[in-house]
Coordinates of C-alpha atoms and ligand atoms in Angstrom, one line a residue:
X1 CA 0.0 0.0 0.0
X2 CA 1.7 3.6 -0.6
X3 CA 2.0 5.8 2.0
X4 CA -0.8 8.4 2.7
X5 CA 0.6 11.6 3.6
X6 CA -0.6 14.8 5.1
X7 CA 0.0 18.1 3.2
X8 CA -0.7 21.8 3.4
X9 CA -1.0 23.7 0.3
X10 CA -0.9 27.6 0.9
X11 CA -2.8 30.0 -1.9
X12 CA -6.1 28.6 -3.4
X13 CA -5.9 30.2 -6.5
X14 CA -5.7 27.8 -10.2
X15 CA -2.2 26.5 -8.8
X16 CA -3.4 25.7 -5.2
X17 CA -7.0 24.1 -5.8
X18 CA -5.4 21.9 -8.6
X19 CA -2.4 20.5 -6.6
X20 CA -5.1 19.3 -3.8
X21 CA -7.0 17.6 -6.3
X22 CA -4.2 15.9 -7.7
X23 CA -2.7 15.2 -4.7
X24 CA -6.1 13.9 -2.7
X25 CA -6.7 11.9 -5.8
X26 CA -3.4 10.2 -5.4
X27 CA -4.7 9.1 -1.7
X28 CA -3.1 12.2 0.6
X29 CA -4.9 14.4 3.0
X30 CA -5.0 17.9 2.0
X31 CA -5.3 21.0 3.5
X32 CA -5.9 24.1 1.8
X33 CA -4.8 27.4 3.3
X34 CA -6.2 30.2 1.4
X35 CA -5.9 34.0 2.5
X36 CA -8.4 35.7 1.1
X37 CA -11.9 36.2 3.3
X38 CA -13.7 34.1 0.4
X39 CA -13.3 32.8 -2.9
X40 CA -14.0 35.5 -5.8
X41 CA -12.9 36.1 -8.7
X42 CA -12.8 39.2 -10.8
X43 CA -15.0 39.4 -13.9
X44 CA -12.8 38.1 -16.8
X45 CA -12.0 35.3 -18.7
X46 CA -9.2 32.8 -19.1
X47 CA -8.0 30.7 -22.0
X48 CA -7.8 26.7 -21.4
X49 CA -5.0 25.5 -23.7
X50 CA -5.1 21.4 -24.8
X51 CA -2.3 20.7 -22.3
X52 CA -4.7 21.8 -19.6
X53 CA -7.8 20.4 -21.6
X54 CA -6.1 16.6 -21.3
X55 CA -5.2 16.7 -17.6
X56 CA -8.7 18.2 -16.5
X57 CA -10.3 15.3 -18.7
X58 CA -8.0 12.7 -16.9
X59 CA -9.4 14.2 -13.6
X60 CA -13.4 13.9 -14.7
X61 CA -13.6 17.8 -14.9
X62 CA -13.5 18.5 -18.5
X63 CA -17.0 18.2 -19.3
X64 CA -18.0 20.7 -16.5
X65 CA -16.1 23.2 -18.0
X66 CA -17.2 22.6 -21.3
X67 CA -20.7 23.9 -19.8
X68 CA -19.7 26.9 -19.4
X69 CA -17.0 27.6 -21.8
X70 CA -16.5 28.7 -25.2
X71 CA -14.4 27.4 -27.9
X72 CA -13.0 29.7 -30.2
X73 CA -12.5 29.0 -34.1
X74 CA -9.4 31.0 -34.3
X75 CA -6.8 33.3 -33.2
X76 CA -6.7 36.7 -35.1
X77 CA -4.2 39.1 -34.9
X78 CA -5.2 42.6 -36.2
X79 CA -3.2 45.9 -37.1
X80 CA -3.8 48.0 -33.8
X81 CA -4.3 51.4 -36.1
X82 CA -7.0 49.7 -38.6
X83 CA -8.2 46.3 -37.4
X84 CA -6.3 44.7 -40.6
X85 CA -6.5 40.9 -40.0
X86 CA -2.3 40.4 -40.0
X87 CA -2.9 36.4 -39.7
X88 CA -5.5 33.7 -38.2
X89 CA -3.7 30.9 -36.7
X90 CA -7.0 27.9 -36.8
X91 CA -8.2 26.8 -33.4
X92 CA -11.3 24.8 -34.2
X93 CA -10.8 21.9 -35.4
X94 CA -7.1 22.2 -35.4
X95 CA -6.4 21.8 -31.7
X96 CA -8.5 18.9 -31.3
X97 CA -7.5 17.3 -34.5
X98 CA -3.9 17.5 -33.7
X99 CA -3.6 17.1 -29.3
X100 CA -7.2 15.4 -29.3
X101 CA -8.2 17.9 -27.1
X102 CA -9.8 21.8 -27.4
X103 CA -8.4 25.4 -26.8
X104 CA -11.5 26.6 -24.4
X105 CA -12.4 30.3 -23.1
X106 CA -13.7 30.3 -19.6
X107 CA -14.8 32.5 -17.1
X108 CA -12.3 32.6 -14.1
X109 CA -14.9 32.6 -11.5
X110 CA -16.6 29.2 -13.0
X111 CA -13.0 28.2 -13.3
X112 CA -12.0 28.3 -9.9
X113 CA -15.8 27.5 -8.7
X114 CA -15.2 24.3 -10.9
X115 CA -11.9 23.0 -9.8
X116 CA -13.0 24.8 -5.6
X117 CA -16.4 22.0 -6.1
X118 CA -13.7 19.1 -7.4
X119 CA -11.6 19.7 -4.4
X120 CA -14.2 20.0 -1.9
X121 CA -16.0 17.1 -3.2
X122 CA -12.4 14.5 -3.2
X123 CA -12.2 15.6 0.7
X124 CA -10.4 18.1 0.5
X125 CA -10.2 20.3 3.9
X126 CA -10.2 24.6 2.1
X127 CA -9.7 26.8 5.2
X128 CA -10.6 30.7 4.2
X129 CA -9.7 34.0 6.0
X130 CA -6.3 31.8 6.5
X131 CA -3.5 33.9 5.7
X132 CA 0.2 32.4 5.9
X133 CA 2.5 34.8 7.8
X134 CA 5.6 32.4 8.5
X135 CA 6.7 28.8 7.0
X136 CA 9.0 26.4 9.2
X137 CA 11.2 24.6 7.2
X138 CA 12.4 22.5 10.3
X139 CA 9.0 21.3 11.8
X140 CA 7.3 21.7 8.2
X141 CA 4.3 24.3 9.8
X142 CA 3.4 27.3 9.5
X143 CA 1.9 30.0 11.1
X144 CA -1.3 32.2 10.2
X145 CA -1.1 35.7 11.1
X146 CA -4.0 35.4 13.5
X147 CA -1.9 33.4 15.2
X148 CA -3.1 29.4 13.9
X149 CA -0.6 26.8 13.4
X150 CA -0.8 23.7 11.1
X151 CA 1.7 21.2 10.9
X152 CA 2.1 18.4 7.9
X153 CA 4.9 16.1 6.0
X154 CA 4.7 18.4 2.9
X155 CA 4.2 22.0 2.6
X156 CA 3.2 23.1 -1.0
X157 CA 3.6 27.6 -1.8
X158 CA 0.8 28.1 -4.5
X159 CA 0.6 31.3 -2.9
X160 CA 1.3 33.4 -6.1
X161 CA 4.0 35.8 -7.5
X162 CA 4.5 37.0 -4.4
X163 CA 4.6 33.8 -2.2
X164 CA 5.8 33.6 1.1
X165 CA 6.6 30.0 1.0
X166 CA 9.2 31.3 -1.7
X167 CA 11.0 33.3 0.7
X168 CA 11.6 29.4 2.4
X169 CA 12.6 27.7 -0.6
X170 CA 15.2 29.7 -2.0
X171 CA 16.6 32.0 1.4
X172 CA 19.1 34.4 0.9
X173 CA 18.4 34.1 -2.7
X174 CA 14.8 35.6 -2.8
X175 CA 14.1 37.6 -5.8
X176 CA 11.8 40.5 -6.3
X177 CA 9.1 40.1 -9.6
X178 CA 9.6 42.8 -11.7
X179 CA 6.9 44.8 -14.0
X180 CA 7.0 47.4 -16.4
X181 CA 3.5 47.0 -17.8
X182 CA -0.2 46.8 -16.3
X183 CA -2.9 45.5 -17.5
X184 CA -7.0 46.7 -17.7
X185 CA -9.6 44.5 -17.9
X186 CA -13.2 45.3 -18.4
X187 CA -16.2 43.1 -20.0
X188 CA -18.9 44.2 -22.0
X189 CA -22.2 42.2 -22.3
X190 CA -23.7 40.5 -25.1
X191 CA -26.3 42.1 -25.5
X192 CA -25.0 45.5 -25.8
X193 CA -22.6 44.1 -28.2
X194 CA -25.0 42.0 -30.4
X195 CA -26.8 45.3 -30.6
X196 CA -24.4 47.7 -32.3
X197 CA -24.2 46.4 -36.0
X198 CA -20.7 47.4 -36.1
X199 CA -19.1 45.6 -33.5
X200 CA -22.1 42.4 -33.4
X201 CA -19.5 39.7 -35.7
X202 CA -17.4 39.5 -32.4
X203 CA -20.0 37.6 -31.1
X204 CA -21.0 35.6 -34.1
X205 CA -17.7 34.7 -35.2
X206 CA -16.0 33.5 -31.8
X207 CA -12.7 33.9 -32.1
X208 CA -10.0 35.3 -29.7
X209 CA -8.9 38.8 -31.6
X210 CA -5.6 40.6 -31.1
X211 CA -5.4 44.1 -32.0
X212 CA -1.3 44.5 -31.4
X213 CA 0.6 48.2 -31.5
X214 CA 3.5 49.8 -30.4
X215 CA 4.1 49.2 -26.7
X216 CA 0.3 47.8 -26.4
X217 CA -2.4 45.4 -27.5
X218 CA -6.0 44.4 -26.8
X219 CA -7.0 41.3 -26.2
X220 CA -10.7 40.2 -26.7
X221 CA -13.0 36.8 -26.7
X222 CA -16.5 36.0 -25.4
X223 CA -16.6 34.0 -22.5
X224 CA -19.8 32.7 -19.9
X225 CA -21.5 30.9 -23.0
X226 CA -21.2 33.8 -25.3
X227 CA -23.2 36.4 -22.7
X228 CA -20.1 38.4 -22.4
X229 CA -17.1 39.8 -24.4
X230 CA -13.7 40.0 -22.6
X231 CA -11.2 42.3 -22.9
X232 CA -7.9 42.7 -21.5
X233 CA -5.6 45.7 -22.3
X234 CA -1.9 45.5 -21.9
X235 CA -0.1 48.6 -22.0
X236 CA 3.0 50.5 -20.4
X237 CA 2.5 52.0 -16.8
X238 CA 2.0 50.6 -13.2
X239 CA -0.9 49.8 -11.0
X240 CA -0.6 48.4 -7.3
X241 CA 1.7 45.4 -7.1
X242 CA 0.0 43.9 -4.2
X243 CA -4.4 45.0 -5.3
X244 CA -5.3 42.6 -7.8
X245 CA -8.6 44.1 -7.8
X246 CA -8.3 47.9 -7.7
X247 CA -10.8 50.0 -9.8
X248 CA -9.1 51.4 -13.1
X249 CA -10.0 55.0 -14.1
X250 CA -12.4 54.4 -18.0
X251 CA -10.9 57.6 -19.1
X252 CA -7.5 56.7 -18.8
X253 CA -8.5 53.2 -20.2
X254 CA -9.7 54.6 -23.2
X255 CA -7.5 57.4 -24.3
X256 CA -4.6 54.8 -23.8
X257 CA -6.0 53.5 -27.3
X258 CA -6.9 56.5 -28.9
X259 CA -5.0 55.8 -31.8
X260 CA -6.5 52.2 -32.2
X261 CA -9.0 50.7 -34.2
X262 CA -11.8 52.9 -34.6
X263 CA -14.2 49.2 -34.5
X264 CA -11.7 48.4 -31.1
X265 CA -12.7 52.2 -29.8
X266 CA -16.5 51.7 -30.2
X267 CA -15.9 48.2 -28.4
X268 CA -14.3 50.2 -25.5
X269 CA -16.3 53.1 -25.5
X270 CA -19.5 50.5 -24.1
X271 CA -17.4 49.5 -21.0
X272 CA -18.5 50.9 -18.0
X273 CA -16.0 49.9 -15.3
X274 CA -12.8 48.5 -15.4
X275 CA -9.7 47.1 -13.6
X276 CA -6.3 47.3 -13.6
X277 CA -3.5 45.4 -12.1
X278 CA 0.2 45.6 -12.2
X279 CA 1.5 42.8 -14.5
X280 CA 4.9 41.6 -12.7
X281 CA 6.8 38.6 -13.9
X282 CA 9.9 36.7 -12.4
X283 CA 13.1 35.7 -13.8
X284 CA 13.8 32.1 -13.5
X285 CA 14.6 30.2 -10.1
X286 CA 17.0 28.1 -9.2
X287 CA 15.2 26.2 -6.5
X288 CA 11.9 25.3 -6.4
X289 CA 12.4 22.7 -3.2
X290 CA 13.2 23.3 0.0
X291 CA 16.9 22.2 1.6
X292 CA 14.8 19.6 3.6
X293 CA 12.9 18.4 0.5
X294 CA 9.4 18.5 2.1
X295 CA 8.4 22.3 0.6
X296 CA 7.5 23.0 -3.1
X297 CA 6.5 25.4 -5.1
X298 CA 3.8 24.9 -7.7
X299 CA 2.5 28.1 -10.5
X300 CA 2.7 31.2 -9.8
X301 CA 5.2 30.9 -7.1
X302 CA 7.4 29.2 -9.4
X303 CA 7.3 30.5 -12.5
X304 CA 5.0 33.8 -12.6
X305 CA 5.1 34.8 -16.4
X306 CA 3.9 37.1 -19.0
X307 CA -0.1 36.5 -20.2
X308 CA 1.2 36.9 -23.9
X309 CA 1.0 33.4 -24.5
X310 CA -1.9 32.2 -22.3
X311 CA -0.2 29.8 -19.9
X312 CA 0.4 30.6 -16.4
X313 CA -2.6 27.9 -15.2
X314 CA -2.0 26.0 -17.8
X315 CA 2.0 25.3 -16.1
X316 CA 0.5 25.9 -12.6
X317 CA -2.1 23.1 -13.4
X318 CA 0.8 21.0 -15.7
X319 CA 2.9 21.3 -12.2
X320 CA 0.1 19.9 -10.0
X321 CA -0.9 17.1 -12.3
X322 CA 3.2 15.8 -12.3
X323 CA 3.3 16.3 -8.1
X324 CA 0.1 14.1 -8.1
X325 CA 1.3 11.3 -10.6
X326 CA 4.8 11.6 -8.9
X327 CA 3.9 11.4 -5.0
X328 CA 1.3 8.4 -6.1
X329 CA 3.4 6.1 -5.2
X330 CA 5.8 6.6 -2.1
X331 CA 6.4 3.7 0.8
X332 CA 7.8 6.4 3.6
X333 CA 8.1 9.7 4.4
X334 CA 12.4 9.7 3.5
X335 CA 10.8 9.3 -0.2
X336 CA 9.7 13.0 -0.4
X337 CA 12.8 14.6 -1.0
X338 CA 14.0 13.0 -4.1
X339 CA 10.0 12.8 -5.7
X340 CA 10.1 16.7 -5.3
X341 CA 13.9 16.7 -7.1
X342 CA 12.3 15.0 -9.4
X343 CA 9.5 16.7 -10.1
X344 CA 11.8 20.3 -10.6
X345 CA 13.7 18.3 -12.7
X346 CA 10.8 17.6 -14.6
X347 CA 9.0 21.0 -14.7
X348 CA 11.5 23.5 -14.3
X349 CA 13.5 23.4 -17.7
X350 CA 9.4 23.3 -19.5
X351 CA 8.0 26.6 -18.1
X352 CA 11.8 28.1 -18.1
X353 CA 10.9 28.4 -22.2
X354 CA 7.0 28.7 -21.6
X355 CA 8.5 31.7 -19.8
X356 CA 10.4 33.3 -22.1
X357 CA 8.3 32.6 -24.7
X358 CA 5.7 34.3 -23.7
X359 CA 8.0 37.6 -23.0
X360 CA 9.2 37.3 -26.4
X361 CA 5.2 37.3 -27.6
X362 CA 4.5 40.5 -25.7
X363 CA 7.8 42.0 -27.1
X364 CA 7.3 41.3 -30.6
X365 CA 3.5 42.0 -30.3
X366 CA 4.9 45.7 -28.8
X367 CA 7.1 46.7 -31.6
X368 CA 6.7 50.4 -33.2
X369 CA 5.9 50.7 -36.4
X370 CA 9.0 50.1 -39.0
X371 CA 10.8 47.3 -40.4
X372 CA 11.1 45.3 -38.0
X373 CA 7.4 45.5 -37.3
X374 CA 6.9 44.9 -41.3
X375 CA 8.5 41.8 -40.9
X376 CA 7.2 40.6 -38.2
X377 CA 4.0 40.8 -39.8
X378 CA 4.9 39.5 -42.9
X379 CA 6.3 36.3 -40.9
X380 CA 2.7 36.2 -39.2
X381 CA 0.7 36.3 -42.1
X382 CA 2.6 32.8 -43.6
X383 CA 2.8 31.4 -40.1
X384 CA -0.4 29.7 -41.0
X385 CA 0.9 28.3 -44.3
X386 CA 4.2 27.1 -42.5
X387 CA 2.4 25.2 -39.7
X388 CA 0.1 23.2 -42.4
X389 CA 2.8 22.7 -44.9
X390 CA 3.4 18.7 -45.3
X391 CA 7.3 19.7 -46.5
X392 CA 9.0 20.8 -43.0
X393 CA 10.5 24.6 -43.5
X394 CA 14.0 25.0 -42.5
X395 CA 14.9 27.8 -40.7
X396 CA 11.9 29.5 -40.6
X397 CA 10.4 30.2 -37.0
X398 CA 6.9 31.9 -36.9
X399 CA 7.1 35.2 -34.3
X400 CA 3.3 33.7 -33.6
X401 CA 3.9 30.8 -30.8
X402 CA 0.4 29.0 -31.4
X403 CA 1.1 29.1 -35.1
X404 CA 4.6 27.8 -35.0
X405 CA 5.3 24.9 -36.7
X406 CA 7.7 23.0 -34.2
X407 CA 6.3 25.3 -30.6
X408 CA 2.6 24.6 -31.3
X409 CA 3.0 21.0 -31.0
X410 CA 5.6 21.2 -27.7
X411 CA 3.7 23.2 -26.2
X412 CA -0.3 21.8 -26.6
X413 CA 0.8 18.5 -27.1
X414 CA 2.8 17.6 -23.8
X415 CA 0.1 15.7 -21.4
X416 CA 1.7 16.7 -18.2
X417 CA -0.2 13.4 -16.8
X418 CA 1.7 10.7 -19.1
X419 CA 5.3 12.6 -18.3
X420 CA 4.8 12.0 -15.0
X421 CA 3.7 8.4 -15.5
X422 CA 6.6 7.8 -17.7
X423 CA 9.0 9.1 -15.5
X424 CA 7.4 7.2 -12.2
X425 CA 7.5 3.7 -13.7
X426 CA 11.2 4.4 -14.7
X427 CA 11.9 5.5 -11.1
X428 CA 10.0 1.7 -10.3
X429 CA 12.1 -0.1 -12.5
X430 CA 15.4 1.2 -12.1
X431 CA 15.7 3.8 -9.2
X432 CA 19.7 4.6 -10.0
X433 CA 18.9 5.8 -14.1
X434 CA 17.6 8.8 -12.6
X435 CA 20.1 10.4 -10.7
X436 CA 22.4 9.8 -13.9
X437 CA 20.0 12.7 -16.0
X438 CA 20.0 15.7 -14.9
X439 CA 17.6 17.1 -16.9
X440 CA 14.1 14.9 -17.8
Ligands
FAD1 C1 -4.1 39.6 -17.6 C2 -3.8 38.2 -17.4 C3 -4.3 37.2 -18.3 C4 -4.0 35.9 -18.1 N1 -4.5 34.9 -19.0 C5 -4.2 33.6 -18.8 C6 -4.8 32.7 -19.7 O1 -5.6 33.0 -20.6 N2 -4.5 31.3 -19.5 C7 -3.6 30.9 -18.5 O2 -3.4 29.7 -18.4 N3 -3.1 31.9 -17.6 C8 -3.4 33.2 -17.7 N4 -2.9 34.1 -16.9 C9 -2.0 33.6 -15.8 C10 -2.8 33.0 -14.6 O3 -3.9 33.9 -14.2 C11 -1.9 32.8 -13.5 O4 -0.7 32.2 -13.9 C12 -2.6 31.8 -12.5 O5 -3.8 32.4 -12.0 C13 -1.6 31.6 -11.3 O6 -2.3 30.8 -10.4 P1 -1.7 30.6 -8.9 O7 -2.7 29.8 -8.2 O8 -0.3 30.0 -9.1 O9 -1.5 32.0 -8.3 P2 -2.6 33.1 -7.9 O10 -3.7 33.1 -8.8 O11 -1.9 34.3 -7.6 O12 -3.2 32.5 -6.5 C14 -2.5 32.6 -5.3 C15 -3.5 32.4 -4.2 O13 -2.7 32.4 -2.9 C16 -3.4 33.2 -2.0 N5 -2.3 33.7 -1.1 C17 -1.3 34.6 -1.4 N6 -0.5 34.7 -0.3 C18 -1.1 33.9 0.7 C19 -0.7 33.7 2.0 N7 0.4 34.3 2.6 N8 -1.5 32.9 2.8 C20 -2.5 32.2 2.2 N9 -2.9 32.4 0.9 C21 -2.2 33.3 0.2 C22 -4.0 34.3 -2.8 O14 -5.1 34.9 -2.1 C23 -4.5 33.6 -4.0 O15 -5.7 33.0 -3.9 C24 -3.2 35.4 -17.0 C25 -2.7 36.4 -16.1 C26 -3.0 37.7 -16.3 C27 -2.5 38.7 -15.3

């Protein structure tokens, strides 16, 4: 029989509620220690990739989401100044053709209500109002700041980009996220937008559009069945590192894309409130385990990266699905230590490029106008053709990561779940081949 273990998971964001249920469905006892008072979620949407579309099916949830989700036809990448289509990398059927399963837009409140109900329903224990001050990496507790303790044999920081349970894992080395843009976000329902003529075919034609300019771009999809349109607007500037939820001023939302898309500005000029939030990224990290190999990191904590390529849950959610696969199977306690090695070794060099890919997006997406921006778009517009070309291209390398012809199937295609497995029954048959690859 493998050893059940007790563990404490701090944050319940994406990264936090998908470890427990990984974990509780590989036969632990999990708490959750979330800080916030309750569980809500601002009003904007989310994009489910394939590689988080496979591991939610292999955990019973997929279908649930498909309720309340939406699934795109393409992704469309527009001239900021006149809406031009630049290029339309093909969603629907592609994704599910190709990785068997679909690129979905979601809601993030029916997100984390989804995965919330899955944990709660395995067993999980989800303490609110629970906010981690201190972690002990001796006695493996930690301390609330209204003074609580809890005490297990694994501590797991999903606690975000600005974890505490960080601060434990890597010591003297901590490292401060860094952010030079911000983002607003802001939805607009369907009905208002179904009843402008000019703006309507956003809703008909569900597809995730892209208007991309010099130093910003506006991302926008339906979400909540189609009864509202998303939009999320990246631009220089700061907001509140620490208030994910402040109110954004409309007027300084708009005139930030005054020079956009006059179809974009009528789009905008129907939103009534927004939000805005400082969007901070960190540079890699060496550690993601604890000297004493009983505290991890999972999402966020780990890896907090860019939104330009839609994958921070996806990795936080790939990084729960290998911890659960990976700590299925452990006789004692003195296991822990080398699973968790593992599982860095597994994850870390993966979101390293999901990472920096993702920077990359947001920097090429930011050019000004000029050659460099000409090209760029004239390597967009065949990214299509590249990708669905029979003969492989040499050489070329589309600036658009879900178009590209070698990325789009590394990075939809990896099921996180059958790594893991993989990897586990090598550790079974022949414990030694490990340690003699570093990197898996
Ligand atoms: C504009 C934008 C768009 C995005 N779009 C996408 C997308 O389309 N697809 C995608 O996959 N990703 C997307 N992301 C990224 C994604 O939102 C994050 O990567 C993901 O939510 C990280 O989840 P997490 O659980 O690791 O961290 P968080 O969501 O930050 O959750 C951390 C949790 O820990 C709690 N917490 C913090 N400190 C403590 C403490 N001391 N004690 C107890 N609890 C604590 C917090 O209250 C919170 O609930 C986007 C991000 C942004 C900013």
């Amino acid at each position: 029989m493998p050893k059940s273990i007790s563990v404490l998971i701090v944050g319940g964001g994406i990264g936090g509620l998908s470890a427990a249920i990984a974990l509780q469905r590989s036969g632990h006892r999990i708490t959750v220690l979330e800080g916030a008072k309750e569980f809500s979620e601002i009003g904007a949407g989310i994009q489910v990739p394939p590689n988080t579309a496979c591991i939610l099916d292999a955990w019973g949830l997929l279908d649930k989401l498909k309720e309340n989700a939406v699934c795109p036809s393409s992704i469309i990448m527009r001239r900021y100044a006149n809406g031009e289509i630049i290029c339309a990398a093909q969603l629907k059927p592609d994704m599910t053709d190709k990785y068997k399963y679909p690129y979905l837009l979601i809601h993030r409140a029916d997100y984390v209500k989804l995965l919330y109900d899955a944990a709660v329903d395995l067993g999980v224990k989800v303490i609110v109002n629970a906010r981690v001050q201190s972690v002990d990496e001796e006695t493996n507790s930690v301390i609330l700041y209204n003074g609580k303790s809890f005490q297990s044999d694994l501590v797991i920081g999903a606690d975000g980009i600005r974890s505490k349970v960080r601060r434990v894992v890597i010591g003297d080395n901590e490292i401060a996220p860094y952010s030079t843009n911000c983002a607003f976000r802001a939805t607009v329902s369907a009905e208002v937008m179904r009843s402008d003529p000019e703006i309507s075919r956003f809703m008909n034609d569900v597809s995730s559009n892209f208007w991309i300019g010099p130093k910003r771009h506006v991302v926008g999809y339906p979400i909540k069945d189609g009864t509202l349109y998303n939009l999320v607007m990246i631009l220089p500037g700061v907001a509140a590192a620490d208030k994910w939820n402040e109110f954004g001023d409309l007027n300084e939302m708009k005139e930030s894309y005054n020079d956009f898309d006059p179809v974009l500005k009528k789009i905008l000029s129907y939103v009534t409130s927004c939000r805005k939030w400082a969007l901070a990224e960190l540079p890699s990290i060496a550690q993601w385990v604890s000297r004493s190999g009983t505290i991890a990191l999972v999402g966020d904590a780990a890896h907090a990266m860019l939104p330009c390529l839609a994958q921070g849950a996806a990795q936080a959610i790939e990084d729960s699905a290998t911890l659960g696969i990976l700590l299925s199977n452990i006789n004692s306690l003195e296991d822990i230590p080398s699973i968790l090695r593992i599982y860095e070794r597994i994850r870390r060099p993966r979101t390293q490029i999901i990472q920096k890919q993702s920077f990359e997006n947001c920097n090429s997406w930011h050019l000004p106008d000029g050659p460099e921006q000409r090209a760029r778009d004239d390597a967009m517009s065949k990214a299509d053709a590249f990708r669905r070309s029979e003969t492989k291209v040499e050489g070329v390398k589309s600036p658009l990561q879900w178009s590209d012809k070698d990325f789009q199937p590394w990075l939809y295609g990896h099921n996180a779940i059958s790594v893991a497995k993989n990897v586990l029954q090598e550790i079974i048959e022949n414990p030694s081949s490990l340690e003699e690859r570093p990197n898996l």
